[in-house]
Coordinates of C-alpha atoms in Angstrom, one line a residue:
M1 CA -36.1 -1.6 75.7
S2 CA -35.3 -4.5 73.1
K3 CA -33.5 -7.4 74.2
V4 CA -30.5 -9.5 72.5
C5 CA -30.9 -13.1 73.4
F6 CA -28.6 -15.9 72.5
L7 CA -30.2 -19.2 71.7
S8 CA -28.9 -23.0 71.4
K9 CA -30.1 -25.0 68.2
K10 CA -33.1 -26.2 70.5
Y11 CA -33.9 -22.6 71.3
D12 CA -32.9 -22.9 74.9
V13 CA -32.0 -19.6 76.3
F14 CA -28.3 -19.2 77.3
L15 CA -28.2 -15.4 77.6
S16 CA -30.9 -12.3 77.5
F17 CA -29.6 -8.9 78.2
D18 CA -30.5 -5.4 77.0
S19 CA -29.8 -4.7 73.5
I20 CA -27.8 -1.5 74.2
L21 CA -25.2 -3.7 76.0
S22 CA -24.7 -5.5 72.5
T23 CA -23.7 -2.4 70.2
T24 CA -20.0 -3.4 70.3
F25 CA -20.5 -6.6 68.6
L26 CA -24.2 -6.6 66.9
S27 CA -25.0 -4.2 64.5
K28 CA -28.5 -4.5 65.5
P29 CA -30.8 -6.2 68.4
S30 CA -31.1 -9.9 67.0
H31 CA -31.5 -13.2 68.2
L32 CA -28.7 -15.7 67.7
C33 CA -30.4 -19.2 66.9
R34 CA -28.8 -22.3 65.8
R35 CA -25.5 -21.8 64.0
G36 CA -25.1 -18.5 61.7
H37 CA -29.1 -18.0 61.5
K38 CA -30.1 -14.4 62.7
F39 CA -33.6 -13.5 63.6
L40 CA -34.5 -9.8 64.5
A41 CA -35.6 -8.9 67.9
T42 CA -39.0 -7.0 66.6
S43 CA -41.1 -7.6 69.7
C44 CA -39.2 -8.9 72.4
N45 CA -39.3 -7.8 75.8
S46 CA -38.0 -8.9 79.0
H47 CA -40.5 -12.1 79.2
E48 CA -40.9 -13.1 75.5
L49 CA -38.9 -14.4 72.6
R50 CA -40.5 -14.3 69.1
H51 CA -39.2 -16.6 66.3
P52 CA -40.3 -16.9 62.7
N53 CA -42.9 -19.7 62.3
R54 CA -42.4 -20.3 65.9
E55 CA -44.8 -19.4 69.2
H56 CA -43.8 -17.2 72.0
Y57 CA -41.7 -18.9 74.7
R58 CA -42.6 -17.6 78.2
L59 CA -39.4 -17.7 80.1
S60 CA -41.1 -18.6 83.4
S61 CA -39.3 -20.6 86.0
K62 CA -41.4 -23.8 85.0
F63 CA -40.1 -23.5 81.8
A64 CA -36.4 -22.9 82.9
R65 CA -36.6 -26.0 84.8
K66 CA -38.2 -28.1 82.3
Q67 CA -35.3 -27.0 80.1
K68 CA -32.6 -27.7 82.7
L69 CA -31.1 -24.3 81.6
Y70 CA -28.2 -24.7 84.1
D71 CA -26.2 -21.8 82.3
M72 CA -28.7 -19.3 82.9
A73 CA -27.6 -19.1 86.7
D74 CA -23.9 -19.0 85.6
Y75 CA -24.3 -16.0 83.2
S76 CA -26.4 -14.1 85.3
R77 CA -23.4 -13.2 87.6
A78 CA -20.0 -12.1 87.1
P79 CA -17.6 -15.2 87.0
M80 CA -15.5 -15.6 90.0
L81 CA -12.5 -18.1 91.0
K82 CA -10.7 -17.8 94.1
L83 CA -7.3 -20.0 93.9
N84 CA -5.9 -21.2 97.1
K85 CA -5.3 -24.7 95.9
V86 CA -4.2 -26.2 92.4
A87 CA -3.9 -29.8 91.1
I88 CA -1.4 -29.4 88.2
V89 CA -1.4 -32.4 85.8
G90 CA 1.9 -32.3 83.7
K91 CA 2.1 -34.3 80.4
T92 CA 4.4 -37.2 79.9
T93 CA 6.6 -35.9 77.2
R94 CA 7.8 -38.9 74.9
Y95 CA 11.3 -38.5 76.2
A96 CA 9.7 -39.2 79.8
F97 CA 7.6 -42.1 78.3
E98 CA 10.3 -43.9 76.5
R99 CA 12.6 -43.6 79.8
Q100 CA 9.6 -45.1 81.7
R101 CA 9.4 -47.8 79.1
Y102 CA 13.2 -48.5 79.4
Q103 CA 14.0 -47.6 83.1
D104 CA 16.2 -50.6 83.6
L105 CA 18.8 -48.9 81.0
T106 CA 21.6 -46.7 82.0
D107 CA 21.5 -43.3 80.5
A108 CA 23.9 -44.3 77.9
Q109 CA 22.2 -47.7 76.9
F110 CA 18.9 -45.7 76.8
E111 CA 20.2 -43.0 74.1
K112 CA 21.6 -45.8 72.1
K113 CA 18.5 -47.7 72.1
L114 CA 16.6 -44.4 70.9
R115 CA 19.0 -43.7 68.3
S116 CA 19.2 -47.5 66.8
R117 CA 15.2 -47.0 66.1
G118 CA 16.3 -43.6 64.3
S119 CA 14.4 -41.5 67.0
S120 CA 16.0 -38.2 67.3
F121 CA 17.3 -38.3 70.8
D122 CA 18.3 -34.6 71.1
K123 CA 15.3 -33.3 70.0
L124 CA 13.4 -35.6 72.4
L125 CA 15.5 -34.6 75.0
N126 CA 15.3 -30.7 74.2
R127 CA 11.2 -30.8 74.2
H128 CA 11.3 -32.7 77.3
K129 CA 13.5 -30.1 79.0
M130 CA 11.5 -26.9 77.2
H131 CA 8.2 -28.6 78.9
M132 CA 10.0 -29.0 82.8
Q133 CA 11.1 -25.5 82.3
S134 CA 7.5 -24.4 81.6
L135 CA 6.2 -26.5 84.5
E136 CA 8.6 -25.2 86.9
K137 CA 7.4 -21.7 85.8
I138 CA 3.7 -22.4 86.6
V139 CA 5.0 -23.9 90.0
S140 CA 7.0 -20.8 91.0
V141 CA 4.4 -18.5 90.1
L142 CA 2.1 -20.5 92.5
K143 CA 4.7 -20.5 95.1
R144 CA 5.1 -16.7 94.8
R145 CA 1.5 -16.0 95.5
N146 CA 1.2 -18.5 98.4
I147 CA -1.3 -20.9 96.3
S148 CA -0.8 -24.7 97.7
Y149 CA -0.4 -27.1 95.0
E150 CA 0.1 -30.8 93.8
V151 CA 1.7 -31.9 90.8
I152 CA 0.4 -34.9 89.3
S153 CA 1.7 -37.1 86.3
R154 CA -0.5 -37.8 83.5
W155 CA 0.5 -41.6 84.3
D156 CA -1.1 -41.2 87.7
L157 CA -4.3 -40.0 86.8
N158 CA -6.0 -43.4 87.7
D159 CA -5.2 -42.4 91.4
C160 CA -5.9 -38.6 91.3
L161 CA -9.4 -38.4 92.9
E162 CA -8.2 -37.1 96.1
Q163 CA -6.3 -34.4 94.7
F164 CA -9.2 -33.2 92.5
E165 CA -11.6 -33.0 95.3
W166 CA -8.8 -31.4 97.3
A167 CA -8.2 -28.6 94.3
D168 CA -10.0 -25.6 93.6
A169 CA -9.2 -25.8 90.2
I170 CA -7.0 -28.2 87.8
V171 CA -4.2 -27.0 85.9
T172 CA -2.9 -29.3 82.9
A173 CA 0.5 -28.4 81.8
G174 CA 0.8 -30.0 78.2
G175 CA -1.4 -30.2 75.2
D176 CA -4.5 -31.0 74.1
G177 CA -4.0 -34.7 74.9
T178 CA -2.9 -34.1 78.6
F179 CA -6.1 -31.9 78.8
L180 CA -8.3 -34.7 77.5
S181 CA -6.9 -37.4 79.7
T182 CA -7.5 -35.1 82.7
A183 CA -11.0 -34.0 81.7
S184 CA -12.0 -37.7 81.7
K185 CA -11.3 -38.0 85.3
I186 CA -13.3 -34.8 86.4
T187 CA -16.9 -35.7 87.1
S188 CA -18.1 -32.7 88.7
R189 CA -19.4 -30.0 86.7
D190 CA -18.4 -27.8 89.4
K191 CA -14.9 -28.5 89.2
P192 CA -13.0 -26.0 86.6
I193 CA -10.2 -26.9 84.4
I194 CA -7.6 -24.8 83.0
G195 CA -5.5 -25.9 80.2
I196 CA -1.7 -24.4 79.8
N197 CA 0.1 -25.1 76.5
T198 CA 3.4 -25.8 77.4
D199 CA 5.0 -26.2 74.0
P200 CA 2.8 -24.1 71.6
Q201 CA 5.2 -24.7 68.7
R202 CA 4.5 -28.2 68.3
S203 CA 1.2 -28.3 69.6
E204 CA -2.1 -26.0 68.5
G205 CA -3.5 -26.5 72.1
H206 CA -7.3 -25.7 70.9
L207 CA -8.5 -26.7 74.4
C208 CA -5.9 -24.7 76.2
L209 CA -5.6 -21.1 77.0
P210 CA -4.1 -18.7 74.2
A211 CA -0.3 -19.8 73.7
R212 CA 1.1 -16.7 75.3
C213 CA 0.0 -18.0 78.6
A214 CA 2.6 -20.4 79.4
A215 CA 5.1 -17.8 79.4
E216 CA 2.6 -15.2 81.2
F217 CA 1.1 -17.6 83.7
D218 CA 1.4 -14.9 86.4
K219 CA -0.6 -12.3 84.0
V220 CA -3.2 -15.4 83.6
L221 CA -3.7 -15.2 87.6
D222 CA -4.4 -11.8 87.6
E223 CA -6.7 -12.0 85.0
I224 CA -8.5 -14.5 86.8
Q225 CA -8.3 -12.7 90.3
A226 CA -9.8 -9.4 88.3
N227 CA -12.7 -11.7 87.1
K228 CA -11.6 -11.0 83.5
F229 CA -12.7 -14.4 82.3
N230 CA -15.8 -16.4 81.3
W231 CA -17.0 -20.1 81.9
L232 CA -17.2 -22.0 79.1
F233 CA -19.3 -25.5 79.8
R234 CA -18.4 -27.9 77.5
T235 CA -20.7 -30.6 76.5
R236 CA -19.8 -34.3 77.3
L237 CA -21.2 -37.6 75.9
R238 CA -22.2 -40.4 78.2
I239 CA -22.0 -44.0 77.2
T240 CA -24.4 -46.2 78.8
M241 CA -23.1 -50.0 78.1
K242 CA -25.2 -53.2 78.3
G243 CA -22.9 -56.4 77.6
P244 CA -20.4 -58.7 79.3
P245 CA -18.4 -57.7 82.0
E246 CA -15.2 -57.1 79.8
S247 CA -17.3 -54.3 77.8
H248 CA -17.1 -52.3 81.2
I249 CA -13.4 -52.5 81.9
P250 CA -11.3 -49.2 80.8
L251 CA -8.2 -50.0 79.0
Q252 CA -6.0 -47.2 78.9
N253 CA -4.2 -46.8 75.6
G254 CA -0.4 -46.9 75.7
E255 CA -0.1 -48.1 79.3
I256 CA 0.5 -51.9 77.6
L257 CA 3.5 -50.6 75.9
Q258 CA 4.9 -49.1 79.2
A259 CA 4.6 -52.4 81.2
H260 CA 6.1 -54.5 78.3
P261 CA 8.6 -52.5 76.5
D262 CA 10.7 -55.3 74.8
D263 CA 7.4 -57.1 73.4
D264 CA 7.2 -56.2 70.0
T265 CA 4.2 -58.1 69.2
L266 CA 2.2 -55.6 71.6
L267 CA 2.7 -53.0 69.0
R268 CA 0.1 -54.8 66.9
P269 CA -3.4 -55.4 67.3
Y270 CA -4.7 -58.2 68.9
N271 CA -5.4 -59.9 65.6
Y272 CA -1.7 -59.7 64.8
M273 CA -0.7 -61.2 68.2
G274 CA 0.1 -64.6 66.9
A275 CA 2.5 -63.3 64.3
I276 CA 6.4 -64.2 64.5
D277 CA 7.3 -61.3 62.3
D278 CA 6.4 -58.4 59.9
V279 CA 6.0 -61.3 57.3
D280 CA 4.2 -64.1 59.1
D281 CA 0.7 -64.4 58.4
S282 CA -0.2 -67.3 60.3
Y283 CA -2.2 -65.7 62.6
L284 CA -5.0 -65.5 59.9
D285 CA -5.9 -68.9 60.5
V286 CA -7.4 -67.5 63.8
R287 CA -10.1 -65.9 61.9
P288 CA -12.6 -67.4 59.7
P289 CA -11.9 -67.9 55.9
R290 CA -14.9 -65.5 55.4
Y291 CA -16.0 -62.5 57.8
S292 CA -19.6 -63.6 57.4
E293 CA -19.1 -67.0 58.8
R294 CA -17.8 -66.0 62.1
A295 CA -19.3 -68.2 65.0
S296 CA -21.4 -66.7 67.3
L297 CA -20.3 -65.9 70.8
P298 CA -20.9 -68.7 73.4
S299 CA -24.1 -68.7 75.3
S300 CA -22.2 -68.2 78.7
A301 CA -20.9 -64.9 77.4
C302 CA -24.3 -63.4 76.4
N303 CA -25.8 -64.8 79.9
S304 CA -23.3 -62.9 81.6
S305 CA -24.5 -59.6 79.9
T306 CA -25.2 -56.8 82.8
S307 CA -28.0 -54.5 82.8
P308 CA -27.2 -51.3 81.4
K309 CA -24.7 -49.4 83.0
P310 CA -22.9 -45.4 82.5
L311 CA -19.1 -46.0 81.6
P312 CA -16.9 -44.1 84.2
I313 CA -15.4 -41.9 81.3
L314 CA -17.0 -39.3 79.8
A315 CA -16.2 -38.2 76.0
L316 CA -15.2 -34.4 75.6
N317 CA -13.9 -34.8 72.1
E318 CA -15.4 -37.5 70.5
I319 CA -16.1 -41.5 70.8
F320 CA -14.8 -44.1 68.2
F321 CA -16.1 -47.3 67.2
G322 CA -14.4 -49.6 65.1
E323 CA -12.6 -52.6 64.4
L324 CA -9.3 -52.9 65.6
L325 CA -8.2 -54.3 62.3
A326 CA -9.0 -51.6 59.9
S327 CA -9.3 -53.5 56.7
V328 CA -12.0 -55.8 58.4
P329 CA -15.4 -53.8 58.0
T330 CA -17.0 -52.6 61.2
Y331 CA -20.5 -54.5 61.4
Y332 CA -23.1 -53.0 63.7
E333 CA -26.8 -51.8 64.0
M334 CA -27.4 -48.1 64.9
K335 CA -30.3 -46.1 66.1
V336 CA -30.5 -42.3 65.8
D337 CA -32.9 -40.4 67.8
G338 CA -35.4 -43.2 68.1
E339 CA -35.4 -43.8 64.4
E340 CA -35.7 -47.1 62.9
L341 CA -32.7 -49.6 63.9
E342 CA -30.4 -49.5 60.7
K343 CA -27.6 -52.3 60.1
Q344 CA -24.6 -50.9 58.5
K345 CA -21.2 -52.0 57.5
S346 CA -18.4 -49.2 57.5
S347 CA -15.1 -48.3 58.5
G348 CA -16.3 -47.2 61.8
I349 CA -18.3 -44.1 63.1
C350 CA -17.1 -41.2 65.0
I351 CA -19.7 -39.3 67.3
S352 CA -18.5 -35.9 68.2
T353 CA -19.4 -32.8 70.5
G354 CA -19.1 -29.3 69.6
T355 CA -15.6 -29.3 71.1
G356 CA -14.3 -32.3 69.0
S357 CA -15.7 -30.9 65.8
T358 CA -12.8 -28.9 64.9
A359 CA -10.7 -32.1 65.7
W360 CA -10.7 -35.8 64.0
S361 CA -14.4 -35.3 63.2
H362 CA -13.5 -32.1 61.2
N363 CA -11.0 -34.1 58.9
I364 CA -13.5 -37.1 58.5
C365 CA -16.4 -34.7 57.5
T366 CA -14.4 -32.2 55.2
L367 CA -14.2 -33.4 51.5
H368 CA -10.7 -33.1 49.6
K369 CA -10.0 -30.3 47.5
E370 CA -9.4 -32.3 44.4
T371 CA -12.8 -34.5 45.2
V372 CA -14.8 -31.2 45.0
R373 CA -13.0 -29.8 41.9
K374 CA -14.1 -33.1 40.1
I375 CA -17.8 -32.7 41.3
L376 CA -17.4 -29.2 39.8
N377 CA -15.9 -30.3 36.5
I378 CA -18.6 -32.9 36.1
I379 CA -21.4 -30.2 36.9
S380 CA -19.9 -27.9 34.2
T381 CA -19.6 -30.7 31.6
V382 CA -23.3 -31.4 32.0
D383 CA -24.2 -27.7 31.9
N384 CA -22.0 -27.1 29.1
K385 CA -20.4 -24.1 31.3
T386 CA -16.7 -23.4 31.3
E387 CA -15.7 -20.9 34.3
D388 CA -12.5 -19.2 33.9
K389 CA -9.8 -20.4 36.4
K390 CA -10.0 -17.6 38.8
T391 CA -13.8 -17.9 39.1
E392 CA -13.4 -21.6 39.2
S393 CA -10.9 -21.3 42.2
K394 CA -13.4 -18.8 43.9
L395 CA -16.2 -21.3 43.6
L396 CA -14.2 -24.3 45.0
E397 CA -12.7 -22.2 48.1
C398 CA -16.5 -21.3 48.7
V399 CA -17.9 -24.9 48.5
L400 CA -15.1 -26.3 50.6
E401 CA -15.3 -23.4 53.2
N402 CA -19.3 -24.1 53.2
I403 CA -19.0 -28.0 53.4
S404 CA -16.2 -27.6 56.2
S405 CA -18.0 -25.0 58.2
S406 CA -21.4 -26.9 58.2
Y407 CA -20.1 -29.6 60.4
I408 CA -18.4 -27.3 63.1
F409 CA -20.6 -26.3 66.1
P410 CA -20.1 -24.5 69.7
P411 CA -18.5 -26.6 72.5
S412 CA -21.8 -26.0 74.4
D413 CA -24.1 -27.2 72.1
K414 CA -26.6 -30.0 73.4
N415 CA -26.3 -32.0 70.0
M416 CA -23.7 -34.5 68.8
L417 CA -22.3 -35.2 65.4
F418 CA -22.0 -38.3 63.9
S419 CA -19.8 -39.5 61.1
V420 CA -20.1 -42.9 59.0
R421 CA -17.1 -43.8 57.5
D422 CA -16.7 -45.5 54.5
P423 CA -20.5 -46.6 54.6
M424 CA -21.3 -49.7 52.7
Q425 CA -24.0 -49.2 50.2
N426 CA -25.6 -52.1 48.3
N427 CA -28.5 -54.6 48.0
I428 CA -27.8 -55.7 51.7
Y429 CA -26.5 -52.7 53.3
K430 CA -27.9 -49.1 53.3
C431 CA -26.8 -45.9 54.9
R432 CA -29.7 -43.4 55.1
N433 CA -27.6 -40.6 56.4
P434 CA -23.9 -40.8 56.8
R435 CA -23.7 -37.7 59.1
G436 CA -25.8 -35.6 61.1
F437 CA -27.0 -34.1 64.2
C438 CA -28.8 -35.7 66.9
N439 CA -29.3 -36.0 70.6
T440 CA -29.1 -39.6 71.2
I441 CA -27.2 -42.6 69.3
T442 CA -27.7 -46.3 70.4
L443 CA -25.2 -48.9 68.8
R444 CA -25.6 -52.6 68.8
S445 CA -22.1 -54.3 67.8
R446 CA -22.0 -57.1 65.6
C447 CA -17.9 -57.3 65.6
W448 CA -15.2 -59.6 66.2
D449 CA -12.6 -57.5 67.7
A450 CA -13.9 -53.9 68.3
A451 CA -13.5 -51.1 70.9
L452 CA -15.3 -47.9 71.8
S453 CA -12.3 -45.5 72.0
I454 CA -12.9 -42.3 73.8
D455 CA -11.0 -39.3 73.2
G456 CA -8.2 -41.4 72.2
S457 CA -7.1 -42.1 75.8
T458 CA -9.2 -44.9 76.9
S459 CA -11.2 -48.0 74.9
F460 CA -13.6 -50.5 76.0
T461 CA -14.1 -53.8 74.4
F462 CA -17.5 -53.7 72.3
N463 CA -18.0 -57.1 70.4
D464 CA -21.1 -58.9 69.3
G465 CA -23.5 -59.0 72.0
A466 CA -22.7 -55.6 73.5
S467 CA -24.7 -52.3 72.8
A468 CA -24.4 -48.7 73.9
T469 CA -26.7 -45.8 74.3
I470 CA -24.7 -42.4 74.0
S471 CA -26.6 -39.1 75.2
I472 CA -26.1 -35.8 76.5
H473 CA -26.9 -34.6 80.3
P474 CA -26.1 -31.0 81.3
E475 CA -24.8 -32.4 84.8
D476 CA -22.0 -33.9 82.6
E477 CA -20.6 -30.6 81.3
L478 CA -17.1 -29.5 81.9
K479 CA -16.4 -26.3 83.3
T480 CA -13.6 -24.6 81.7
V481 CA -12.0 -20.9 81.5
T482 CA -11.6 -18.7 78.5
L483 CA -10.0 -15.3 79.0
H484 CA -11.3 -11.9 77.7
T485 CA -8.3 -11.0 75.9

């Protein structure tokens, strides 16, 4: 009997089963290799895989161990998840965030404060109530099923290690932001996380279960109990940092606003701290008149560099590296998969997983429709060919779709995608490839006031003298749930 085998980009085996079971979704026995490439299973048997221009791989236990195919064990049996204890992480709504910032104000004063800033107080309050209702529904379902639970605020994630170890699974009640923040605190590959989108009207919730699940949480638990779900192990990125002590200290984005609600200067990046108001430019004297004339770091800072050490946070979506002041070029050296080190200046670099390839990375890699239209018009002018508007429109959509889809890849893919934003290209600085797939990236910062931002929620200082290696390890994967329906 012929076999159907699902393979990753590097031909690591994910799944293999009899082709008769695949007839519901494949027209013929086939191999699915890389993204969108199909190879016929002409001579496969239970021990061998054949690919065009490639030797057979023999699926011995030695080969499996060598390739670290953790997923084989997970797919070889039906998924099971017994829920007796659940940790619920609820999102911090905008209303709750602002209320925490101005906790010393009375309700009337707080409302007046928000309205004076032009915020829609009524909408913020209504959205907050909707979220709380969804959270209460989740809690009521768990109570009725005699499932023990603990509710954790997103702001308390730094102190949740004990609850996470206690729970059989972690449920996030919010959107993708809550899911990402919670996932960053999960270090075990065996701890499952389930995302429930509590505001599907305003949040896409790509990382969460379908939008219906907030209102049908009871049914969701029925499906999980009946094993009508699959495990999806999402690849995450590990950062090994070498640099001064401050490069190893995580900075939670937004916490500084909560701690100092009335200090408006904190709404600006570090470079603006000295400004008295929006038109004050005295802070510019702090920086050298020309970027290239910057002073090197004091020797004491360089001497305090530590040996390479993994950062405590893993990236599920993406890592972004850049200067905090967007108008200042980000200066760094980059090495991709052991290639020669290349000096670059750009507007920053985004390094994405398959999970993040449909998020910010997708917007960076996708060309605007008008840019593609202009390119097609230039080509038609050179070729002296004039297309009718209908044909031109179809061609435009086809090109856009092909460009966009070429940078989207599966969440479990064992590769990362790097995207250099606005690379500087002249006689001094080059950029051999502004984007591409790889296994490992090393960055060496030459910046003044830059940071590595992980999933938009946590940042690390990353200035001149610091370096980071970004890599993928199977033990760092995140265990998530996908329903059959």
